XYZ file of C-alpha atoms in Angstrom:
738
model
C -12.841 -16.600 -35.135
C -16.081 -14.635 -35.331
C -16.421 -11.745 -32.879
C -19.779 -12.420 -31.232
C -21.579 -10.459 -28.477
C -20.798 -13.352 -26.126
C -17.078 -13.133 -26.938
C -17.094 -9.367 -26.386
C -18.741 -9.846 -22.991
C -16.241 -12.568 -22.050
C -13.495 -10.011 -22.676
C -15.034 -7.557 -20.215
C -15.986 -5.010 -22.865
C -19.334 -3.258 -23.192
C -21.202 -2.933 -26.486
C -20.424 0.777 -26.512
C -16.715 0.107 -25.962
C -16.679 -2.417 -28.778
C -18.274 0.105 -31.136
C -15.563 2.563 -30.145
C -12.885 -0.028 -30.989
C -14.372 -0.512 -34.443
C -14.409 3.254 -34.908
C -10.760 3.641 -33.877
C -9.597 0.787 -36.113
C -11.894 1.602 -39.000
C -12.782 -2.086 -39.134
C -13.748 -5.079 -36.996
C -10.899 -6.335 -34.785
C -9.630 -9.881 -34.981
C -9.500 -12.001 -31.836
C -5.882 -11.078 -31.003
C -6.735 -7.403 -31.257
C -9.872 -7.926 -29.182
C -7.776 -9.514 -26.454
C -5.273 -6.652 -26.550
C -8.041 -4.059 -26.252
C -9.723 -5.990 -23.453
C -6.682 -5.829 -21.188
C -5.558 -2.320 -22.100
C -9.074 -0.955 -21.626
C -9.615 -2.859 -18.395
C -10.044 -0.831 -15.221
C -6.766 -2.262 -13.954
C -4.708 -0.884 -16.852
C -6.645 2.129 -18.128
C -7.871 3.716 -14.861
C -10.952 4.596 -16.908
C -13.208 5.278 -13.906
C -10.616 6.936 -11.676
C -8.404 9.030 -13.924
C -10.585 12.163 -13.772
C -10.442 12.084 -9.966
C -6.765 11.222 -9.558
C -5.917 14.566 -11.187
C -7.016 16.241 -7.953
C -3.902 15.067 -6.123
C -0.964 17.462 -5.660
C 1.913 15.796 -7.516
C 4.650 18.427 -7.619
C 7.217 19.579 -5.097
C 10.802 20.726 -4.832
C 11.977 17.170 -4.142
C 9.902 15.450 -6.840
C 11.984 13.986 -9.666
C 9.259 11.740 -11.106
C 5.579 11.914 -10.288
C 2.685 9.677 -11.357
C 2.778 8.160 -14.826
C 5.912 6.038 -14.597
C 6.554 2.672 -12.959
C 7.209 4.377 -9.605
C 7.601 7.808 -8.037
C 11.033 9.334 -7.411
C 11.902 11.839 -4.671
C 15.229 13.595 -4.030
C 16.821 12.987 -0.607
C 20.026 14.959 -1.217
C 23.643 13.861 -1.578
C 22.950 12.943 -5.198
C 20.535 10.197 -4.117
C 16.826 9.616 -4.485
C 14.201 7.192 -3.235
C 11.987 5.306 -5.673
C 8.730 3.926 -4.273
C 5.230 2.715 -5.026
C 2.429 0.603 -3.564
C 0.377 -1.887 -5.613
C -2.526 -4.241 -4.977
C -2.807 -7.957 -5.631
C -6.217 -8.403 -4.062
C -8.152 -10.610 -6.443
C -5.317 -13.111 -7.076
C -4.624 -13.393 -3.339
C -8.199 -14.352 -2.530
C -8.186 -17.007 -5.245
C -4.729 -18.431 -4.457
C -3.260 -16.641 -1.403
C 0.311 -17.906 -1.569
C 0.997 -17.203 -5.246
C -1.239 -14.134 -5.288
C 0.754 -12.475 -2.521
C 4.131 -13.734 -3.742
C 3.663 -12.396 -7.262
C 2.406 -9.124 -5.800
C 5.793 -8.769 -4.116
C 7.591 -9.685 -7.325
C 5.628 -7.172 -9.369
C 6.213 -4.216 -7.061
C 9.931 -5.018 -6.813
C 10.192 -4.923 -10.613
C 8.476 -1.537 -10.646
C 11.325 -0.287 -8.459
C 14.371 -1.771 -10.165
C 12.889 -0.974 -13.584
C 13.589 2.651 -12.639
C 17.263 1.876 -11.999
C 16.968 1.631 -8.205
C 18.047 -1.184 -5.918
C 15.071 -2.230 -3.747
C 15.897 -2.029 -0.034
C 12.518 -2.363 1.697
C 9.048 -3.897 1.478
C 5.929 -3.138 3.523
C 2.525 -4.783 3.355
C -0.991 -3.598 4.141
C -3.378 -6.521 4.660
C -7.131 -6.857 5.221
C -8.977 -10.088 5.968
C -12.503 -11.043 6.933
C -14.086 -11.839 10.255
C -12.248 -14.362 12.448
C -15.481 -16.382 12.421
C -15.305 -16.734 8.622
C -13.814 -20.187 7.913
C -11.496 -18.970 5.143
C -9.902 -16.086 7.071
C -7.106 -17.998 8.799
C -6.297 -19.922 5.604
C -5.987 -16.700 3.618
C -3.876 -14.980 6.267
C -1.428 -17.876 6.531
C -1.132 -18.232 2.753
C -0.617 -14.515 2.114
C 1.991 -14.107 4.855
C 3.870 -17.175 3.609
C 3.810 -15.881 0.037
C 5.159 -12.469 1.045
C 7.793 -13.996 3.327
C 9.082 -16.601 0.900
C 9.328 -14.259 -2.077
C 10.883 -11.320 -0.217
C 13.287 -13.507 1.757
C 14.477 -15.356 -1.358
C 15.059 -12.154 -3.334
C 16.902 -10.628 -0.390
C 14.755 -7.542 0.207
C 13.682 -7.011 3.834
C 10.020 -6.644 4.763
C 10.291 -3.950 7.417
C 6.733 -2.978 8.303
C 3.055 -3.091 7.523
C -0.453 -3.210 8.937
C -3.188 -5.811 9.404
C -6.935 -5.469 9.997
C -9.879 -7.841 10.208
C -13.476 -6.968 9.344
C -16.482 -8.848 7.908
C -16.529 -6.566 4.846
C -13.383 -8.410 3.682
C -14.899 -11.894 4.099
C -14.910 -12.569 0.356
C -12.379 -9.991 -0.838
C -9.153 -9.821 1.116
C -6.868 -6.881 0.370
C -3.157 -7.440 -0.206
C -1.257 -4.204 -0.865
C 2.533 -4.222 -1.055
C 4.837 -1.200 -1.018
C 8.455 -1.253 -2.122
C 11.208 1.347 -1.936
C 14.599 1.529 -3.572
C 17.627 3.807 -3.630
C 19.206 5.183 -6.789
C 21.579 7.889 -7.899
C 19.648 10.984 -8.896
C 21.171 11.086 -12.381
C 20.680 7.371 -13.068
C 16.903 7.027 -13.272
C 15.517 4.999 -16.189
C 12.099 5.464 -17.739
C 9.750 3.318 -19.792
C 10.147 4.871 -23.251
C 10.597 3.192 -26.631
C 12.700 5.889 -28.283
C 14.870 5.706 -31.383
C 13.461 4.296 -34.625
C 15.236 1.056 -35.460
C 16.371 0.380 -31.899
C 15.999 -3.281 -30.953
C 13.368 -4.481 -28.473
C 14.732 -7.163 -26.144
C 12.764 -9.650 -24.051
C 14.513 -10.671 -20.799
C 13.593 -13.058 -17.983
C 11.464 -16.141 -17.491
C 9.998 -17.933 -20.481
C 6.361 -17.193 -21.284
C 3.631 -19.625 -20.276
C -0.137 -19.598 -20.077
C -0.349 -18.476 -16.439
C -2.068 -15.188 -15.704
C -3.803 -14.800 -19.071
C -6.505 -12.165 -18.571
C -5.242 -11.421 -15.073
C -5.789 -7.684 -15.647
C -9.354 -8.331 -16.796
C -10.002 -10.576 -13.772
C -8.753 -7.788 -11.480
C -11.315 -5.466 -13.111
C -14.377 -7.534 -12.270
C -16.358 -8.697 -9.272
C -16.127 -12.264 -8.000
C -18.745 -14.938 -8.135
C -19.163 -16.946 -4.969
C -15.885 -18.571 -3.982
C -13.742 -17.210 -6.812
C -12.085 -20.573 -7.473
C -13.228 -20.411 -11.098
C -10.585 -17.699 -11.599
C -7.620 -19.782 -10.378
C -6.046 -20.195 -13.883
C -5.705 -16.382 -14.119
C -3.351 -16.247 -11.111
C 0.317 -15.877 -11.939
C 3.049 -18.148 -10.589
C 6.210 -16.585 -9.203
C 9.876 -17.616 -9.065
C 11.838 -15.414 -6.632
C 15.185 -16.937 -7.597
C 14.721 -15.835 -11.199
C 13.621 -12.424 -9.896
C 16.901 -12.087 -8.001
C 18.872 -12.907 -11.172
C 16.741 -10.462 -13.144
C 17.319 -7.724 -10.566
C 21.100 -8.071 -10.641
C 21.208 -8.395 -14.438
C 19.118 -5.246 -14.919
C 21.219 -3.185 -12.522
C 24.354 -4.327 -14.351
C 22.811 -3.541 -17.738
C 21.879 -0.036 -16.631
C 25.534 0.774 -16.009
C 26.540 0.058 -19.619
C 24.958 3.095 -21.241
C 23.243 0.791 -23.739
C 19.701 1.013 -22.335
C 17.215 3.461 -23.872
C 14.106 2.403 -21.973
C 12.764 -0.459 -19.904
C 9.498 -1.698 -18.442
C 8.485 -4.799 -16.571
C 5.789 -7.059 -17.977
C 3.205 -6.750 -15.238
C -0.552 -6.625 -15.742
C -1.356 -7.373 -19.407
C 2.208 -8.614 -19.907
C 3.867 -7.969 -23.252
C 0.828 -6.008 -24.432
C 0.961 -3.284 -21.784
C 4.753 -2.971 -21.654
C 5.073 -2.478 -25.427
C 2.038 -0.180 -25.726
C 2.939 2.051 -22.795
C 6.606 2.367 -23.788
C 5.595 3.386 -27.310
C 2.973 5.837 -26.048
C 5.406 7.640 -23.764
C 7.886 8.064 -26.617
C 5.398 8.919 -29.369
C 6.681 5.954 -31.378
C 5.548 2.458 -32.331
C 6.793 -1.083 -31.718
C 6.818 -4.120 -33.962
C 6.995 -7.514 -32.258
C 7.445 -11.006 -33.640
C 5.819 -13.356 -31.134
C 7.543 -16.364 -32.707
C 10.794 -15.068 -31.170
C 9.399 -14.823 -27.629
C 10.930 -17.487 -25.322
C 8.211 -19.936 -24.265
C 7.893 -22.747 -21.781
C 4.717 -24.280 -23.248
C 4.070 -25.791 -26.639
C 1.485 -24.526 -29.101
C 0.938 -21.082 -27.645
C -0.999 -18.740 -29.915
C -0.169 -15.062 -30.518
C -3.204 -14.244 -28.371
C -1.782 -16.220 -25.443
C 1.742 -14.833 -25.831
C 0.552 -11.218 -25.891
C -1.794 -11.625 -22.907
C 0.255 -13.932 -20.696
C 1.190 -12.501 -17.321
C 4.022 -14.910 -16.612
C 6.236 -13.338 -13.994
C 9.866 -12.147 -13.846
C 9.964 -10.663 -17.354
C 11.200 -7.302 -18.660
C 11.126 -5.464 -21.975
C 14.191 -3.419 -22.931
C 14.810 -0.974 -25.742
C 18.527 -0.877 -26.476
C 20.719 1.460 -28.505
C 21.142 -0.066 -31.930
C 24.499 -1.817 -32.182
C 24.781 -2.513 -28.428
C 22.309 -5.382 -28.236
C 24.997 -8.081 -28.167
C 26.570 -6.533 -25.098
C 23.242 -6.561 -23.265
C 22.425 -10.106 -24.388
C 25.794 -11.241 -23.041
C 24.987 -9.765 -19.614
C 21.539 -11.348 -19.476
C 22.837 -14.747 -20.501
C 25.637 -14.505 -17.955
C 22.885 -14.282 -15.341
C 21.257 -17.403 -16.861
C 18.192 -15.542 -18.131
C 16.198 -16.014 -21.304
C 16.997 -13.096 -23.611
C 15.957 -12.508 -27.216
C 15.542 -9.665 -29.668
C 11.825 -9.839 -30.430
C 11.209 -6.611 -32.295
C 12.159 -3.024 -33.022
C 11.018 0.545 -32.551
C 9.151 1.850 -35.610
C 8.197 5.342 -36.736
C 4.504 4.601 -37.250
C 2.651 4.973 -33.973
C 1.396 1.402 -34.067
C 1.648 -1.783 -32.090
C 2.271 -4.319 -34.830
C 2.284 -7.967 -33.783
C 3.661 -10.534 -36.202
C 4.036 -14.280 -36.135
C 6.920 -14.775 -38.506
C 5.943 -12.845 -41.615
C 2.220 -12.769 -40.851
C 0.768 -9.663 -39.196
C -1.681 -10.895 -36.560
C -2.527 -7.534 -34.957
C -2.013 -3.892 -35.837
C -3.414 -1.204 -33.561
C -2.689 2.536 -33.235
C -0.841 3.150 -29.965
C -3.161 6.000 -29.011
C -6.165 3.672 -29.318
C -4.770 1.558 -26.490
C -3.587 4.406 -24.258
C -4.836 8.002 -24.442
C -7.964 7.046 -26.417
C -8.978 4.394 -23.892
C -12.343 5.155 -22.251
C -12.448 7.849 -19.575
C -15.575 7.786 -17.467
C -16.825 10.452 -15.119
C -19.247 8.047 -13.520
C -22.276 9.319 -11.607
C -21.969 9.429 -7.847
C -24.503 9.687 -5.067
C -24.208 9.944 -1.319
C -25.662 6.805 0.307
C -28.989 7.372 2.028
C -27.605 5.860 5.231
C -24.392 7.906 5.352
C -25.459 10.833 7.559
C -26.926 8.528 10.173
C -23.574 6.794 10.591
C -21.937 9.998 11.778
C -24.477 10.514 14.535
C -23.446 9.068 17.904
C -25.346 9.728 21.119
C -22.875 8.877 23.868
C -25.580 9.374 26.514
C -26.968 5.991 25.445
C -23.602 4.243 25.815
C -23.155 2.853 29.333
C -19.874 3.256 31.176
C -17.864 0.037 31.538
C -17.982 -1.666 34.901
C -14.361 -2.832 34.539
C -11.884 -0.596 32.682
C -9.071 -3.081 33.229
C -11.101 -5.772 31.477
C -11.792 -3.482 28.530
C -8.075 -2.724 28.151
C -7.229 -6.432 28.288
C -9.800 -7.285 25.647
C -8.622 -4.491 23.370
C -4.962 -5.478 23.644
C -5.791 -9.091 22.829
C -8.149 -8.243 19.965
C -7.126 -8.992 16.399
C -7.005 -5.385 15.212
C -4.645 -4.308 18.008
C -2.664 -7.379 19.135
C 1.034 -7.751 18.302
C 1.939 -8.630 14.710
C 5.043 -10.516 15.817
C 3.710 -13.804 14.400
C 3.812 -12.151 10.976
C 7.030 -10.163 10.985
C 9.147 -12.887 12.529
C 8.538 -14.823 9.294
C 10.093 -11.967 7.331
C 13.814 -11.358 7.015
C 13.765 -7.709 8.068
C 17.548 -7.354 8.559
C 18.917 -8.492 5.189
C 21.232 -5.827 3.671
C 21.719 -4.449 7.241
C 20.031 -1.103 6.605
C 17.213 -1.554 9.112
C 17.551 0.706 12.165
C 14.056 0.385 13.660
C 12.665 -3.123 13.330
C 8.987 -4.036 12.726
C 6.701 -3.343 15.664
C 7.195 0.414 15.903
C 5.217 3.249 14.350
C 7.329 3.229 11.180
C 10.357 1.432 9.825
C 13.633 3.352 9.778
C 16.465 2.481 7.370
C 19.891 4.072 7.195
C 21.199 5.390 3.888
C 24.667 3.932 3.735
C 27.446 6.385 3.002
C 25.501 9.274 4.576
C 24.239 10.369 8.006
C 20.683 10.149 6.750
C 17.874 7.678 7.218
C 14.423 7.235 5.764
C 11.252 6.252 7.578
C 8.430 4.324 5.887
C 4.871 3.476 6.842
C 1.566 2.252 5.386
C -1.686 3.366 6.986
C -5.453 3.420 6.646
C -8.350 2.998 9.032
C -11.123 1.762 6.764
C -13.779 2.077 9.458
C -13.232 5.829 9.509
C -13.538 5.851 5.704
C -16.810 3.926 5.882
C -18.221 6.326 8.463
C -17.163 9.352 6.426
C -14.839 8.881 3.438
C -13.657 12.507 3.390
C -12.610 12.449 7.047
C -11.210 8.941 6.609
C -9.067 10.162 3.710
C -7.783 13.059 5.798
C -6.913 10.784 8.712
C -5.181 8.179 6.512
C -2.699 10.842 5.373
C -2.344 12.564 8.741
C -1.799 9.307 10.644
C 0.833 8.169 8.165
C 2.611 11.493 8.626
C 2.255 11.189 12.425
C 3.843 7.736 12.342
C 6.835 9.188 10.522
C 6.948 12.221 12.799
C 7.217 10.170 15.996
C 10.337 8.551 14.512
C 11.872 11.974 13.892
C 11.219 12.021 10.129
C 9.843 14.821 7.962
C 7.326 13.479 5.388
C 8.569 14.009 1.802
C 6.377 11.878 -0.475
C 3.299 9.694 -0.675
C 2.078 6.720 -2.679
C -1.423 5.319 -2.429
C -3.447 2.192 -3.136
C -7.147 3.001 -3.405
C -9.192 -0.135 -2.709
C -12.923 0.200 -3.393
C -15.932 -1.793 -4.588
C -17.523 -1.477 -8.048
C -17.250 1.975 -9.671
C -20.467 1.186 -11.518
C -22.343 1.809 -8.267
C -23.027 5.480 -7.562
C -22.530 5.140 -3.805
C -19.068 3.645 -4.327
C -18.031 6.468 -6.645
C -19.163 8.974 -4.032
C -16.969 7.240 -1.441
C -14.070 7.243 -3.900
C -14.413 10.935 -4.739
C -14.704 12.027 -1.117
C -11.776 9.905 0.059
C -9.576 11.439 -2.643
C -10.687 14.931 -1.663
C -9.809 14.240 1.965
C -6.417 12.840 1.040
C -5.770 15.788 -1.268
C -6.595 18.352 1.410
C -4.351 16.622 3.956
C -1.472 16.452 1.443
C -1.839 20.146 0.645
C -1.855 21.063 4.340
C 1.266 18.997 5.020
C 3.018 19.909 1.759
C 3.426 16.241 0.815
C 3.166 15.339 -2.914
C 1.562 12.168 -4.285
C 4.181 10.650 -6.605
C 2.743 7.239 -7.461
C -0.177 4.956 -6.750
C -2.677 2.340 -7.775
C -6.451 1.916 -7.922
C -8.167 -1.400 -7.193
C -11.883 -1.429 -7.945
C -14.419 -4.275 -7.939
C -13.500 -5.512 -4.466
C -16.904 -7.014 -3.829
C -18.650 -10.368 -4.001
C -22.404 -10.597 -4.372
C -23.845 -7.879 -2.137
C -20.776 -7.740 0.160
C -18.469 -4.799 -0.580
C -15.222 -4.017 1.173
C -15.096 -0.885 3.284
C -13.475 1.975 1.354
C -9.762 1.455 1.988
C -7.457 4.172 0.593
C -4.109 2.887 1.839
C -1.397 5.530 2.207
C 2.279 4.683 1.906
C 4.462 7.544 3.065
C 8.195 8.190 3.154
C 9.992 10.572 5.495
C 13.568 11.838 5.731
C 15.728 11.915 8.862
C 18.771 14.124 8.292
C 20.736 12.519 11.133
C 20.016 8.853 11.818
C 21.344 9.242 15.370
C 18.311 11.436 16.140
C 15.625 8.891 15.341
C 13.150 7.953 18.070
C 11.268 4.755 18.920
C 7.899 4.315 20.698
C 9.135 2.395 23.735
C 9.949 3.736 27.190
C 13.700 3.858 27.882
C 14.149 4.153 31.633
C 12.328 4.280 34.936
C 11.734 7.760 36.281
C 11.055 9.351 32.911
C 8.114 11.732 32.641
C 5.122 10.674 30.502
C 3.164 13.444 28.771
C 0.625 13.986 26.024
C 1.235 16.415 23.181
C -2.279 17.348 22.148
C -5.767 17.611 23.563
C -8.030 15.222 25.444
C -11.476 14.738 23.925
C -14.922 13.383 24.650
C -14.798 11.637 21.238
C -15.679 7.934 21.099
C -16.771 7.845 17.463
C -15.325 5.226 15.122
C -13.260 3.646 17.880
C -12.178 0.046 18.239
C -13.581 0.224 21.781
C -17.026 1.129 20.486
C -16.957 -1.705 17.939
C -15.566 -4.353 20.310
C -17.470 -3.534 23.488
C -20.729 -2.064 22.131
C -21.002 -3.580 18.659
C -21.292 -0.066 17.192
C -19.655 1.477 14.145
C -20.888 5.049 14.391
C -19.633 8.569 14.900
C -16.223 9.934 13.965
C -12.999 10.548 15.862
C -12.380 14.225 16.483
C -9.943 15.874 14.067
C -8.677 19.456 14.024
C -6.365 20.004 11.049
C -4.522 23.005 12.491
C -3.890 21.149 15.750
C -2.693 18.113 13.819
C -0.036 20.095 11.995
C 1.112 21.879 15.163
C 1.374 18.658 17.193
C 3.539 17.059 14.503
C 5.762 20.130 14.240
C 6.222 20.251 18.017
C 7.071 16.552 18.224
C 9.662 16.761 15.435
C 11.232 19.789 17.092
C 11.522 17.962 20.428
C 13.187 15.016 18.704
C 15.540 17.289 16.769
C 16.470 19.012 20.037
C 17.190 15.626 21.628
C 14.857 16.203 24.572
C 12.428 13.275 24.282
C 13.394 9.628 24.496
C 10.176 7.999 23.209
C 7.212 9.079 21.100
C 4.115 7.139 20.034
C 0.949 8.336 18.320
C -2.460 7.710 19.860
C -4.407 5.589 17.385
C -6.584 2.436 17.513
C -7.630 1.656 21.087
C -6.944 5.187 22.273
C -4.588 6.514 24.914
C -4.668 3.428 27.174
C -3.644 1.064 24.362
C -0.927 3.407 23.066
C 0.436 3.842 26.589
C 0.466 0.056 27.035
C 2.395 -0.405 23.796
C 5.042 2.034 25.035
C 5.562 -0.294 28.014
C 6.328 -3.273 25.744
C 9.950 -2.468 24.894
C 11.913 -5.175 23.058
C 14.311 -5.703 25.951
C 11.914 -5.450 28.927
C 8.404 -4.600 30.092
C 8.080 -1.233 31.805
C 5.476 -0.197 34.316
C 3.810 3.224 34.279
C 1.633 5.297 36.582
C -0.484 8.152 35.272
C -3.376 10.331 36.383
C -6.109 11.501 34.008
C -7.552 14.501 35.808
C -9.961 15.818 33.174
C -13.676 16.516 33.103
C -14.225 13.926 30.366
C -16.015 10.584 30.609
C -13.382 7.962 31.525
C -13.953 5.585 28.618
C -13.395 8.458 26.153
C -10.222 9.498 27.983
C -8.892 5.948 27.913
C -10.169 4.469 24.672
C -11.386 7.315 22.444
C -9.491 7.782 19.186
C -9.464 11.573 18.813
C -6.678 12.459 16.391
C -3.671 14.789 16.676
C -2.236 13.306 19.865
C 1.243 11.973 20.582
C 2.477 10.393 23.818
C 6.073 11.241 24.735
C 8.494 10.414 27.515
C 11.569 12.329 28.638
C 13.904 12.951 31.559
C 12.464 15.154 34.345
C 15.253 17.702 33.816
C 14.011 18.275 30.248
C 10.436 19.122 31.281
C 10.903 22.880 30.945
C 12.428 22.512 27.481
C 9.550 20.304 26.321
C 7.078 22.851 27.726
C 8.875 25.642 25.842
C 8.572 23.777 22.524
C 4.885 23.034 23.158
C 4.208 26.703 23.905
C 6.125 27.815 20.811
C 3.859 25.715 18.588
C 0.708 26.484 20.624
C 0.253 22.828 21.574
C -1.194 21.640 24.870
C 1.197 19.534 26.965
C -0.439 17.400 29.648
C 2.025 15.809 32.058
C 0.403 12.482 32.897
C 2.813 10.619 35.186
C 6.038 8.626 35.283
C 7.603 5.420 34.000
C 8.499 2.794 36.587
C 7.526 -0.247 38.596
C 5.897 -3.385 37.276
C 2.274 -2.295 37.078
C 0.199 -0.363 34.587
C -1.739 2.150 36.667
C -4.268 4.794 35.689
C -5.224 6.196 39.069
C -8.751 5.274 40.093
C -9.440 3.362 36.865
C -6.898 0.630 36.039
C -4.293 -1.232 38.075
C -2.859 -4.347 36.403
C 0.439 -6.193 36.027
C 2.155 -4.767 32.918
C 3.623 -8.142 32.007
C 0.120 -9.637 31.939
C -0.955 -6.964 29.490
C 2.065 -7.756 27.322
C 1.223 -11.469 27.223
C -2.359 -10.743 26.207
C -1.198 -8.347 23.486
C 1.573 -10.609 22.226
C -0.575 -13.726 21.986
C -3.776 -12.372 20.432
C -3.026 -13.309 16.835
C -1.537 -16.696 17.690
C -4.572 -17.634 19.781
C -6.813 -16.959 16.797
C -4.651 -18.971 14.403
C -4.453 -21.840 16.859
C -8.221 -21.791 17.313
C -8.176 -20.450 20.856
C -11.026 -18.216 21.931
C -10.069 -17.408 25.533
C -8.010 -14.609 27.044
C -6.457 -16.454 29.964
C -2.669 -16.321 30.044
């Protein structure tokens, strides 16, 4: 087939990139080679626009066993154990076909975890959808949640937490980010390296079909209107095969026969073989005629670029291949020796005796394009940060504002979602979905881990640097209020086209904010993902750098939950009240404004978290909950909504601050706590030690939610409004009456 300019463009390559390919090969590529370059040089696989900026992240620490560059990050938790975790995006496929897009996103991130030799024990999801008025929003939400639920439930890995936001910027590009975490023995981590000349290369898993061809290229491009034209590039998942693959891999790892392993994710057999060879400084020869297939007449091009799911590539010790094949076949999986490790640093693809592609490994990996794209601050950016509160009228009815906030889609209960997930399978889950973070026990030890995913994209739109800071700090705060010390971070950076200077400026600033927060907290970034081109026409998603963070609890008995425990307890605020209304959900919902920024003081943030963890370690607080979207009034309401009952509360806000800012402002670095009256002096002592303000607000008790002089409402009514917000939207209801 002749390589024409049209064919080059169809493969997502620029003229300059094609000339570089010719230079690296010393000749024109054939069509198979063109396809291989197109996926390996795609944004999705090569990180060509982001790599220079990702180097800014701190990636080392005393607990770090494996940082970025492998299938997942690995962090030591003591007792000879480690946690393996990563977050990935499946945004484009999920907009095109929400059920399969989300399901295969779960499957892919699980393989990243057990590829490293770890058993997956938890999933979390971070979801963004468009305006509730957009006709496709409910359809996408239902399809994505069903896909995540069905795949995770069938594989037997609990989905223990997540987040959900709605905004018009996601009308034509939903975001579906999935985080997974596994547990492994510290000395039993496997890496994706094709070492040992002559060692056999083994294909394991589902047979290869035509689904997902050019999926990596599709994920590195903007959508046309609708996106349905991309449906054939969406992969199709089979969770039952994934479960067999998981158990077979974990059994194979125990044999001592495995040299290296990688899952066939984006770019399928092409990326797994190329990346394994690159990491080892070797080459791989593959015979595509030996690859198990489920469709007739597939060409070498299709076999190499297929993204069929539930497939792995192993490199075995020569002479042990029969033992591994026996294990894989016992688990009823396709398994075949399809190639070998070679000394020449080449990816050589054969069909029988015919060589159909031969490319230097470095040309596909380290010699892939690296762009330091131009960036420019948007002309409108500074104006967004300016907020004149004198022009914002005070509400006539604070109770009504609180009711509307609690029932709004960005704050209402997510119970409709998490009740579809099996969050108790494997019986590790200590704190169920609905809290600030999930908490899972580490069996055989006293320890537990806490997990969360966080990002407020509105803050990132208003100021990407501050938004990046807050994404990291809020994730850490959500772990802190559970009693966990943050130990590692993974990220999924969701942005629009990197070819636009304003987008690159947002990307750079968000990374700088995240970096500075990580350095201040001493939390390393050990893995991550970048998803660019989240835009359709002239509609771009808000910058959304999702943070997945893991924390360690040394004694699981000392974990804390956000809900009040008993009447008579004291309610107090660790932190400072503020006049800040900027960036708040209140401002957007009640005033139609997205302006200003929530107040953030980095030193105060660190001190508040240290004080809270100390109180929990000392056993002197019974509940802790961070103040986030909706402000103090919403966070206080959520503390009333305990799983077993609805508590009342009565507080007094006696500050010289405008009431709507006191109630609904989203100033950072604040944590609400409750404790027994007899522990008040001890809590005060801890607050003084860390130089943190402690404001005693009131007490738990009764059946009403009372802020003296401002709000007096039945607490159970508030709970019903909060609990039913999402269901009312999905059922087409517009009203608030309950």
